[in-house]
PDB file of C-alpha atoms and ligand atoms in Angstrom:
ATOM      1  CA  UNK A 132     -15.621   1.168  26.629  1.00 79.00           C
ATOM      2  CA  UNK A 133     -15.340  -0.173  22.530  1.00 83.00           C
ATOM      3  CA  UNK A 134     -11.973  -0.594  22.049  1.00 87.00           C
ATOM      4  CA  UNK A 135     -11.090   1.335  18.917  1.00 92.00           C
ATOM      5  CA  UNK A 136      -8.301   0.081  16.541  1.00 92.00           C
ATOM      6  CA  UNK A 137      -7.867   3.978  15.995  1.00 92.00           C
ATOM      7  CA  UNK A 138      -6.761   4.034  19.544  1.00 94.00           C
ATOM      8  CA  UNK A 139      -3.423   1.427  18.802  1.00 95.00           C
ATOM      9  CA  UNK A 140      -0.214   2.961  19.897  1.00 96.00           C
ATOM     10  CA  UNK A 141       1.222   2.097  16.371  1.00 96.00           C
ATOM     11  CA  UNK A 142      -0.807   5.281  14.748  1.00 97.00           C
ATOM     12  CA  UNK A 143       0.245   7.666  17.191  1.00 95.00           C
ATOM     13  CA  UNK A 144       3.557   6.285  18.425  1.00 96.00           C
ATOM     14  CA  UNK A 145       6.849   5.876  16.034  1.00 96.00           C
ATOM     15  CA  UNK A 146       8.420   3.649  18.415  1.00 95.00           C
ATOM     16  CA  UNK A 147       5.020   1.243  18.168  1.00 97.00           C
ATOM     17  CA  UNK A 148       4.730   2.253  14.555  1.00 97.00           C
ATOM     18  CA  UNK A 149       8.402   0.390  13.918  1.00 97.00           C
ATOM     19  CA  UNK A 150       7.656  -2.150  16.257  1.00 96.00           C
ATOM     20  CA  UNK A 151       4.564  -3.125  14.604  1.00 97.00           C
ATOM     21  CA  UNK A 152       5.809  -3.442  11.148  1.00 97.00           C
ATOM     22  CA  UNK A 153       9.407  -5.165  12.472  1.00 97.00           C
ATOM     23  CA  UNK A 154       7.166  -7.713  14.176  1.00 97.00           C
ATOM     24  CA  UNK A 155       5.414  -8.024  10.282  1.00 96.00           C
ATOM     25  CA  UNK A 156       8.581  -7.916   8.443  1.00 96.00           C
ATOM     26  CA  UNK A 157      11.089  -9.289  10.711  1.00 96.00           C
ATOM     27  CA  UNK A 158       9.342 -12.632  12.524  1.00 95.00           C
ATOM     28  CA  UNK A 159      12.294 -13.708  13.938  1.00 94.00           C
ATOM     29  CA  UNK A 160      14.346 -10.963  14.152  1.00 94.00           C
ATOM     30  CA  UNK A 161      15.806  -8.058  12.081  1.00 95.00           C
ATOM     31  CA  UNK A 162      17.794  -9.189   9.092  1.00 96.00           C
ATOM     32  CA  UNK A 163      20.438  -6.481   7.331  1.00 96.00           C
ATOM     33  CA  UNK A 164      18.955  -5.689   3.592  1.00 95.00           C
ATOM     34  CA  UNK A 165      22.532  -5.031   2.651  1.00 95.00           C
ATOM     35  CA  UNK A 166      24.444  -8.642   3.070  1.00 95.00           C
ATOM     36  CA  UNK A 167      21.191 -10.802   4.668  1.00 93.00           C
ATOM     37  CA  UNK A 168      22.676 -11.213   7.750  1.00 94.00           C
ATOM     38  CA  UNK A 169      20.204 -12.500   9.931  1.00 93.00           C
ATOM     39  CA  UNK A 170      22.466 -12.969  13.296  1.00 93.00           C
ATOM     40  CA  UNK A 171      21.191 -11.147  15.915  1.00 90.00           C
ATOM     41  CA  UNK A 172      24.556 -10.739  18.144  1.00 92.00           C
ATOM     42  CA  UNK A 173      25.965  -9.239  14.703  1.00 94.00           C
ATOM     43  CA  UNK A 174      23.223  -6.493  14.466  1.00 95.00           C
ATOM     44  CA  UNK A 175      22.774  -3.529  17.601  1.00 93.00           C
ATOM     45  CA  UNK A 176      20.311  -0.742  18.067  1.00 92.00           C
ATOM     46  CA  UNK A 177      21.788   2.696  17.351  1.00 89.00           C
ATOM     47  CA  UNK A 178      20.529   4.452  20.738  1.00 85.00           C
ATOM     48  CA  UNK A 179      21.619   7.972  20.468  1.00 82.00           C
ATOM     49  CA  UNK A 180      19.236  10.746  21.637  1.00 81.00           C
ATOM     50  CA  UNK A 181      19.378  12.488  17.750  1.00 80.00           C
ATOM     51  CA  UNK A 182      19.351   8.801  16.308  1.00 83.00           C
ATOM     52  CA  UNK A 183      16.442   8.041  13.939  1.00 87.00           C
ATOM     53  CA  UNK A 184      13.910   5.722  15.854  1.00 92.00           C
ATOM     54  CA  UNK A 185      14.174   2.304  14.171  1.00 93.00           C
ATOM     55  CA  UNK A 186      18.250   2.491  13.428  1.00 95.00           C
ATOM     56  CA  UNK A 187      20.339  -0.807  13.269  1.00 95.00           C
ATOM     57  CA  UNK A 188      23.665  -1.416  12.728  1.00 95.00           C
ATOM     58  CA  UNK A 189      25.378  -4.830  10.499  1.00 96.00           C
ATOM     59  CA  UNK A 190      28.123  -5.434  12.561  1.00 96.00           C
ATOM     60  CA  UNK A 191      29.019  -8.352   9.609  1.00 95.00           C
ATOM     61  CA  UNK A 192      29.049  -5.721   6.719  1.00 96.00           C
ATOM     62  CA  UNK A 193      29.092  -2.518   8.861  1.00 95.00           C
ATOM     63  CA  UNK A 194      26.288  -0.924   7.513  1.00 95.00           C
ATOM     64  CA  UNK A 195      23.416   0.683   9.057  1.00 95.00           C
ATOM     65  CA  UNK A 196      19.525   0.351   8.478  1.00 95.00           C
ATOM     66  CA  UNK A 197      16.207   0.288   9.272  1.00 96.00           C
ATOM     67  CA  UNK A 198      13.072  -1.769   8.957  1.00 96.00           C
ATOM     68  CA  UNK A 199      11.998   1.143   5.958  1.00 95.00           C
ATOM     69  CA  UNK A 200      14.695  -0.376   3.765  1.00 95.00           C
ATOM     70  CA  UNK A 201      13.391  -2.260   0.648  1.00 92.00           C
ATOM     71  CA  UNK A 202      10.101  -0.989   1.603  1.00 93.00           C
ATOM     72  CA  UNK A 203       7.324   1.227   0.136  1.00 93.00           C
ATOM     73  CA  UNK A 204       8.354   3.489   2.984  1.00 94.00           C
ATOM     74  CA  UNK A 205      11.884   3.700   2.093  1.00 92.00           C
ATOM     75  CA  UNK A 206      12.980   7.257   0.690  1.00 87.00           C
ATOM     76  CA  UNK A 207      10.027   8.443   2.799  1.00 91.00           C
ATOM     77  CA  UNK A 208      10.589  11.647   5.528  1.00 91.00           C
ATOM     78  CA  UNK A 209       6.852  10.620   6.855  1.00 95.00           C
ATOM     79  CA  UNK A 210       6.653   9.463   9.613  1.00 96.00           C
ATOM     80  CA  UNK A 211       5.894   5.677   9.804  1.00 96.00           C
ATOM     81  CA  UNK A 212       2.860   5.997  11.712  1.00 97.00           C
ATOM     82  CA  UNK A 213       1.250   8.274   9.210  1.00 97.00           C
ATOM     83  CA  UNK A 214       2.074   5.720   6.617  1.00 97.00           C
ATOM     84  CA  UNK A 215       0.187   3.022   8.777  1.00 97.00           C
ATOM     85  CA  UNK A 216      -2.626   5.379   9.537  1.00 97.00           C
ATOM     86  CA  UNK A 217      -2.874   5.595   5.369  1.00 96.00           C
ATOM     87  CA  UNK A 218      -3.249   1.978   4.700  1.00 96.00           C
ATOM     88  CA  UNK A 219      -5.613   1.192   7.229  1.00 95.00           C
ATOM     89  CA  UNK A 220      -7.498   3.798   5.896  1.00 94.00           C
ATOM     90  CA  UNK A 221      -7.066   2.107   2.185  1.00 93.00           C
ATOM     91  CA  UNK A 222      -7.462  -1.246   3.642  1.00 92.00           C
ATOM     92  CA  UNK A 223     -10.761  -0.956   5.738  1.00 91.00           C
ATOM     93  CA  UNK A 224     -12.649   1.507   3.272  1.00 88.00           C
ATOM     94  CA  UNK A 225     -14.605  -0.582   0.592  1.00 87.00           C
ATOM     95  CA  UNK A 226     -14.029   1.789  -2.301  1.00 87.00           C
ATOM     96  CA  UNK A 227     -10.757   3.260  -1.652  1.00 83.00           C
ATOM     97  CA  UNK A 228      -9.936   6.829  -0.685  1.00 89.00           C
ATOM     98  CA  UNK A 229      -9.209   9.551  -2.831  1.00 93.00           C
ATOM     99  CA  UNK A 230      -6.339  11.706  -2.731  1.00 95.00           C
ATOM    100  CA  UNK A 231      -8.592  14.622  -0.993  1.00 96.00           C
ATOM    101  CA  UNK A 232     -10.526  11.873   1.503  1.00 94.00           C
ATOM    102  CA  UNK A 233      -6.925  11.151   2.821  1.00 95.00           C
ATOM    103  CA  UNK A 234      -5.615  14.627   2.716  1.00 96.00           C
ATOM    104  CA  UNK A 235      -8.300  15.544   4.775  1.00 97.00           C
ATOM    105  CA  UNK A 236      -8.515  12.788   7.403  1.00 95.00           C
ATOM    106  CA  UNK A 237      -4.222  12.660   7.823  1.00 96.00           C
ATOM    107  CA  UNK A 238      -4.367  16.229   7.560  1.00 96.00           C
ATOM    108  CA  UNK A 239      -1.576  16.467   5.575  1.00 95.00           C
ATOM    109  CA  UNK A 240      -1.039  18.362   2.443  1.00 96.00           C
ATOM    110  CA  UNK A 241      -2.496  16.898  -1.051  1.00 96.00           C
ATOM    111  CA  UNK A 242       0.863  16.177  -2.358  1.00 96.00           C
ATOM    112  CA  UNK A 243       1.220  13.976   0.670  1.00 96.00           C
ATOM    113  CA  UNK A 244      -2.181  12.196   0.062  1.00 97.00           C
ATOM    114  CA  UNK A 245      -1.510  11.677  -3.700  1.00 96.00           C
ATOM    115  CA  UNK A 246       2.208  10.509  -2.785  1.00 95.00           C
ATOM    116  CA  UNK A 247       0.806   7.790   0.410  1.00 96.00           C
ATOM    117  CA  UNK A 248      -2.345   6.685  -1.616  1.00 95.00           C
ATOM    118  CA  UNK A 249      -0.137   6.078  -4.733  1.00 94.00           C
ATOM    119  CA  UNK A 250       2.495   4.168  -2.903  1.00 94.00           C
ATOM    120  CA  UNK A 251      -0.085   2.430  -1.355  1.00 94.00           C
ATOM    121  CA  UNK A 252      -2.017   1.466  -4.304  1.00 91.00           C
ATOM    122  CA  UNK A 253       0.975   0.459  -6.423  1.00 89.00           C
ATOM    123  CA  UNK A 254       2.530  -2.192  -3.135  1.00 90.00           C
ATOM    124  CA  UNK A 255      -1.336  -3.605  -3.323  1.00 87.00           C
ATOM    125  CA  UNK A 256      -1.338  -4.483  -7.247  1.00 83.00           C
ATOM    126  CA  UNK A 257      -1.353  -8.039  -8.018  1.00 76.00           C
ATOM    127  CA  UNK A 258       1.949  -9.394  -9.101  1.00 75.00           C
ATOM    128  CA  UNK A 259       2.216 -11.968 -12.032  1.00 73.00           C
ATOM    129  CA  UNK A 260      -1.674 -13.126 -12.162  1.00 73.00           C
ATOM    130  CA  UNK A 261      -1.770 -16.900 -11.878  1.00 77.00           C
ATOM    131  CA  UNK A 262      -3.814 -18.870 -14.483  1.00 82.00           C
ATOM    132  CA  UNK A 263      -7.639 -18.540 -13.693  1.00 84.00           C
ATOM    133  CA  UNK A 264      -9.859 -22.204 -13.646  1.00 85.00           C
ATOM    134  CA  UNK A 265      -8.585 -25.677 -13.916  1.00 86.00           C
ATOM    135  CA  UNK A 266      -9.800 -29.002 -13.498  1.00 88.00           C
ATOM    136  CA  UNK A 267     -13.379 -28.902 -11.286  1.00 90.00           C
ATOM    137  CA  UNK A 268     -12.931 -25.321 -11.031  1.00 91.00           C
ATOM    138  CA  UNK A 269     -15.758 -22.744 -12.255  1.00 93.00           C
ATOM    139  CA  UNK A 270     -14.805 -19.552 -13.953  1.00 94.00           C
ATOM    140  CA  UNK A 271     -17.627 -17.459 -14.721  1.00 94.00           C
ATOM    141  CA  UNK A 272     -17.207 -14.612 -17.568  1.00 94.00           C
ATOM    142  CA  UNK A 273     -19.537 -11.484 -18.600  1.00 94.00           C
ATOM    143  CA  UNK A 274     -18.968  -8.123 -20.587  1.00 92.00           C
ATOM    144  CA  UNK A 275     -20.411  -5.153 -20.379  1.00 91.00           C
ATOM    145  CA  UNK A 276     -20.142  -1.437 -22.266  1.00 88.00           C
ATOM    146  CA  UNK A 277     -18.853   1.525 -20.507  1.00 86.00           C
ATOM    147  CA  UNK A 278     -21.520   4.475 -21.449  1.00 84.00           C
ATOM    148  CA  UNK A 279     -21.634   8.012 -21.409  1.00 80.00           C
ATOM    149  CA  UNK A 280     -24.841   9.025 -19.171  1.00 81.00           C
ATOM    150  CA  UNK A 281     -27.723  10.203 -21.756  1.00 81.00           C
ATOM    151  CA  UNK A 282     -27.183  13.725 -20.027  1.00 86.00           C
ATOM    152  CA  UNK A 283     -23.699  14.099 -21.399  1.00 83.00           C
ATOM    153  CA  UNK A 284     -23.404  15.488 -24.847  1.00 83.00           C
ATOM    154  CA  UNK A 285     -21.359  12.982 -27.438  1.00 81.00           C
ATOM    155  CA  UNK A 286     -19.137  14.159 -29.441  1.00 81.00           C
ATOM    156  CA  UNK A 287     -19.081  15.414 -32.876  1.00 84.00           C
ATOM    157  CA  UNK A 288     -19.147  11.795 -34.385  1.00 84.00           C
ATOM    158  CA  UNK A 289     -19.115   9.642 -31.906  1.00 82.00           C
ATOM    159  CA  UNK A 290     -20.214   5.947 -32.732  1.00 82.00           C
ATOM    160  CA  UNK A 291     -21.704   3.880 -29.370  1.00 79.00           C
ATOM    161  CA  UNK A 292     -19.986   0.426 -30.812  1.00 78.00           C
ATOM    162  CA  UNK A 293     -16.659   2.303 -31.447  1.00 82.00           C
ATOM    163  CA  UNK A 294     -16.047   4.462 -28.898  1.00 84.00           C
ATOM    164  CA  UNK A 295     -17.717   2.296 -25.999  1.00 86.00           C
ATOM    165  CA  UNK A 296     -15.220   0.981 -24.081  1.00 88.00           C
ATOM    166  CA  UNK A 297     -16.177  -2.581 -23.420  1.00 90.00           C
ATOM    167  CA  UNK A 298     -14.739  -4.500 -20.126  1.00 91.00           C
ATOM    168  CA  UNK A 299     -14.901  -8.423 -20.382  1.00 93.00           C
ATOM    169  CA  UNK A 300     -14.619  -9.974 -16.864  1.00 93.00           C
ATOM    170  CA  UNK A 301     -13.564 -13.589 -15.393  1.00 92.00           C
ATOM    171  CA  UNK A 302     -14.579 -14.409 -12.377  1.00 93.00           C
ATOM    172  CA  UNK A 303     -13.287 -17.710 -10.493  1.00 91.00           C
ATOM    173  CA  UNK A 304     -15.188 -18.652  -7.415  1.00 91.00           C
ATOM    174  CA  UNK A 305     -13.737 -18.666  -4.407  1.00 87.00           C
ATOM    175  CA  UNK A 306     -10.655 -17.703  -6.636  1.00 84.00           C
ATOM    176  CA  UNK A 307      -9.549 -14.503  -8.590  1.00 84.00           C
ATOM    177  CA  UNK A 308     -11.059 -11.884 -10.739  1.00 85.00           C
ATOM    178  CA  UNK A 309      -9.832 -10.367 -13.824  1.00 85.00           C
TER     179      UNK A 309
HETATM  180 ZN1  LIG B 485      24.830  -6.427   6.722  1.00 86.39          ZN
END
Protein backbone atom coordinates (compact mmCIF):
# COMPACT_ATOMS: atom_id res chain seq x y z
CA UNK A 1 0.00 0.00 0.00
CA UNK A 2 1.07 3.99 -1.27
CA UNK A 3 2.03 5.53 1.63
CA UNK A 4 0.06 8.76 1.84
CA UNK A 5 1.60 11.92 3.45
CA UNK A 6 -2.19 12.52 4.42
CA UNK A 7 -1.80 9.51 6.57
CA UNK A 8 1.29 11.33 8.96
CA UNK A 9 0.42 11.30 12.57
CA UNK A 10 1.26 15.11 12.65
CA UNK A 11 -2.34 15.95 10.85
CA UNK A 12 -4.32 13.94 13.04
CA UNK A 13 -2.30 13.86 16.25
CA UNK A 14 -1.50 17.18 18.49
CA UNK A 15 1.14 15.46 20.28
CA UNK A 16 2.89 14.64 16.58
CA UNK A 17 1.58 17.95 15.37
CA UNK A 18 4.00 19.76 18.24
CA UNK A 19 6.54 17.34 17.80
CA UNK A 20 6.84 17.93 14.22
CA UNK A 21 7.11 21.61 14.24
CA UNK A 22 9.53 21.53 17.68
CA UNK A 23 11.77 19.23 15.65
CA UNK A 24 11.48 22.36 12.74
CA UNK A 25 11.79 25.12 15.13
CA UNK A 26 13.74 23.80 17.92
CA UNK A 27 16.85 21.56 16.23
CA UNK A 28 18.53 21.19 19.22
CA UNK A 29 16.20 21.61 21.71
CA UNK A 30 13.45 24.00 22.97
CA UNK A 31 14.69 27.48 23.67
CA UNK A 32 12.36 29.96 26.09
CA UNK A 33 11.05 33.01 23.69
CA UNK A 34 10.95 35.04 26.85
CA UNK A 35 14.86 35.31 28.08
CA UNK A 36 16.54 32.78 25.15
CA UNK A 37 17.43 30.35 27.42
CA UNK A 38 18.42 27.51 25.56
CA UNK A 39 19.52 25.05 28.63
CA UNK A 40 17.70 22.14 28.60
CA UNK A 41 18.05 21.10 32.51
CA UNK A 42 16.57 24.79 33.03
CA UNK A 43 13.38 24.10 30.92
CA UNK A 44 10.62 20.94 32.04
CA UNK A 45 7.49 19.67 30.41
CA UNK A 46 4.31 20.78 32.21
CA UNK A 47 2.62 17.14 32.43
CA UNK A 48 -0.67 17.70 34.02
CA UNK A 49 -3.72 15.79 32.69
CA UNK A 50 -5.69 19.49 31.93
CA UNK A 51 -2.18 20.90 30.76
CA UNK A 52 -2.11 22.22 27.17
CA UNK A 53 -0.13 19.62 24.98
CA UNK A 54 3.14 21.35 24.05
CA UNK A 55 3.61 23.36 27.65
CA UNK A 56 7.20 24.23 28.93
CA UNK A 57 8.34 25.82 31.74
CA UNK A 58 11.83 28.52 31.99
CA UNK A 59 13.05 27.46 35.08
CA UNK A 60 15.85 30.58 34.44
CA UNK A 61 13.06 33.29 34.06
CA UNK A 62 10.08 31.23 35.37
CA UNK A 63 7.93 31.59 32.64
CA UNK A 64 5.97 29.18 30.75
CA UNK A 65 5.57 28.49 26.89
CA UNK A 66 5.12 26.67 24.03
CA UNK A 67 6.57 25.99 20.63
CA UNK A 68 3.31 28.44 19.24
CA UNK A 69 5.10 31.41 20.78
CA UNK A 70 6.50 33.97 18.23
CA UNK A 71 4.75 31.99 15.71
CA UNK A 72 1.98 32.46 13.08
CA UNK A 73 0.15 30.06 15.36
CA UNK A 74 0.49 32.03 18.40
CA UNK A 75 -2.92 33.66 19.65
CA UNK A 76 -4.44 30.70 17.79
CA UNK A 77 -7.29 28.25 19.77
CA UNK A 78 -6.83 25.81 16.51
CA UNK A 79 -5.53 23.15 16.97
CA UNK A 80 -1.93 22.78 15.61
CA UNK A 81 -2.63 19.99 13.44
CA UNK A 82 -5.33 21.81 11.59
CA UNK A 83 -2.86 24.57 11.07
CA UNK A 84 -0.38 21.96 9.48
CA UNK A 85 -3.13 20.30 7.54
CA UNK A 86 -3.69 24.16 6.05
CA UNK A 87 -0.25 24.73 4.81
CA UNK A 88 0.29 21.58 3.25
CA UNK A 89 -2.69 22.20 1.57
CA UNK A 90 -1.23 25.88 0.49
CA UNK A 91 2.10 24.42 -0.05
CA UNK A 92 1.40 21.37 -2.41
CA UNK A 93 -1.53 23.07 -4.48
CA UNK A 94 -0.01 25.01 -7.53
CA UNK A 95 -2.45 27.90 -7.45
CA UNK A 96 -3.28 28.31 -3.93
CA UNK A 97 -6.57 27.61 -2.19
CA UNK A 98 -9.28 29.84 -1.67
CA UNK A 99 -10.89 30.64 1.43
CA UNK A 100 -14.02 28.23 0.43
CA UNK A 101 -11.47 25.28 -1.11
CA UNK A 102 -10.04 25.20 2.52
CA UNK A 103 -13.23 25.67 4.36
CA UNK A 104 -14.45 22.85 2.68
CA UNK A 105 -11.59 20.33 2.78
CA UNK A 106 -10.69 21.31 6.89
CA UNK A 107 -14.23 21.46 7.34
CA UNK A 108 -14.13 24.23 9.36
CA UNK A 109 -16.13 27.35 9.24
CA UNK A 110 -15.20 30.21 6.51
CA UNK A 111 -14.00 32.53 9.10
CA UNK A 112 -11.56 29.81 9.96
CA UNK A 113 -10.44 29.32 6.27
CA UNK A 114 -10.09 33.10 5.62
CA UNK A 115 -8.23 33.45 9.15
CA UNK A 116 -5.57 30.01 8.33
CA UNK A 117 -5.18 30.93 4.56
CA UNK A 118 -4.43 34.60 5.52
CA UNK A 119 -1.97 33.74 8.19
CA UNK A 120 -0.59 31.47 5.94
CA UNK A 121 -0.20 33.66 3.04
CA UNK A 122 1.16 36.64 4.97
CA UNK A 123 4.27 34.06 6.95
CA UNK A 124 4.97 33.02 3.03
CA UNK A 125 5.55 36.74 1.63
CA UNK A 126 8.98 37.52 0.71
CA UNK A 127 10.81 39.62 3.19
CA UNK A 128 13.16 42.52 2.04
CA UNK A 129 13.62 41.41 -1.84
CA UNK A 130 17.33 41.16 -2.55
CA UNK A 131 18.72 43.00 -5.64
CA UNK A 132 17.79 41.02 -8.89
CA UNK A 133 21.00 40.31 -11.63
CA UNK A 134 24.61 41.03 -11.18
CA UNK A 135 27.70 40.29 -12.81
CA UNK A 136 27.14 37.04 -15.43
CA UNK A 137 23.72 36.89 -14.26
CA UNK A 138 20.61 37.11 -16.79
CA UNK A 139 17.52 38.98 -15.84
CA UNK A 140 14.91 38.77 -18.31
CA UNK A 141 11.98 41.56 -18.27
CA UNK A 142 8.43 41.75 -20.18
CA UNK A 143 5.08 43.76 -19.64
CA UNK A 144 1.93 43.06 -20.36
CA UNK A 145 -1.81 44.89 -20.00
CA UNK A 146 -4.37 43.59 -17.69
CA UNK A 147 -7.79 43.59 -19.92
CA UNK A 148 -11.29 43.46 -19.35
CA UNK A 149 -12.67 40.30 -21.44
CA UNK A 150 -14.52 41.81 -24.71
CA UNK A 151 -17.76 40.29 -23.00
CA UNK A 152 -17.62 42.71 -20.12
CA UNK A 153 -19.19 46.05 -20.66
CA UNK A 154 -16.56 49.19 -20.04
CA UNK A 155 -17.48 51.79 -18.38
CA UNK A 156 -18.95 55.04 -19.17
CA UNK A 157 -15.52 56.50 -20.38
CA UNK A 158 -13.22 54.19 -19.98
CA UNK A 159 -9.84 54.67 -21.95
CA UNK A 160 -7.82 51.04 -22.68
CA UNK A 161 -4.24 53.00 -22.18
CA UNK A 162 -5.55 54.64 -18.93
CA UNK A 163 -7.38 52.40 -17.15
CA UNK A 164 -5.33 49.15 -18.21
CA UNK A 165 -3.46 48.15 -15.53
CA UNK A 166 -0.08 47.27 -16.88
CA UNK A 167 2.29 44.64 -14.88
CA UNK A 168 6.10 44.88 -15.84
CA UNK A 169 7.93 41.66 -14.77
CA UNK A 170 11.77 40.66 -14.01
CA UNK A 171 12.62 37.49 -14.16
CA UNK A 172 16.22 36.16 -12.99
CA UNK A 173 17.05 32.65 -13.98
CA UNK A 174 17.53 30.27 -11.69
CA UNK A 175 16.96 33.36 -9.33
CA UNK A 176 13.86 35.52 -8.31
CA UNK A 177 10.87 37.03 -9.90
CA UNK A 178 9.37 40.33 -9.44
ZN1 LIG B 1 13.02 31.95 30.00
Amino acid sequence: MAKSVLSDARFHNEEAAFAYVEAELWPNGPVCPHCENADSSKIGRLQGKTTRVGLRKCYACRKPFTVRIGTIFEDSHLPLRLWLQAIHLLCSSKKGSSTRQLQRILGCGMKTAWHLGHRIRHAMAPGAPEQLGGLGRIVEADETELARSRKTKRPEGFRRKIHNPVVMSLVERGGDIR
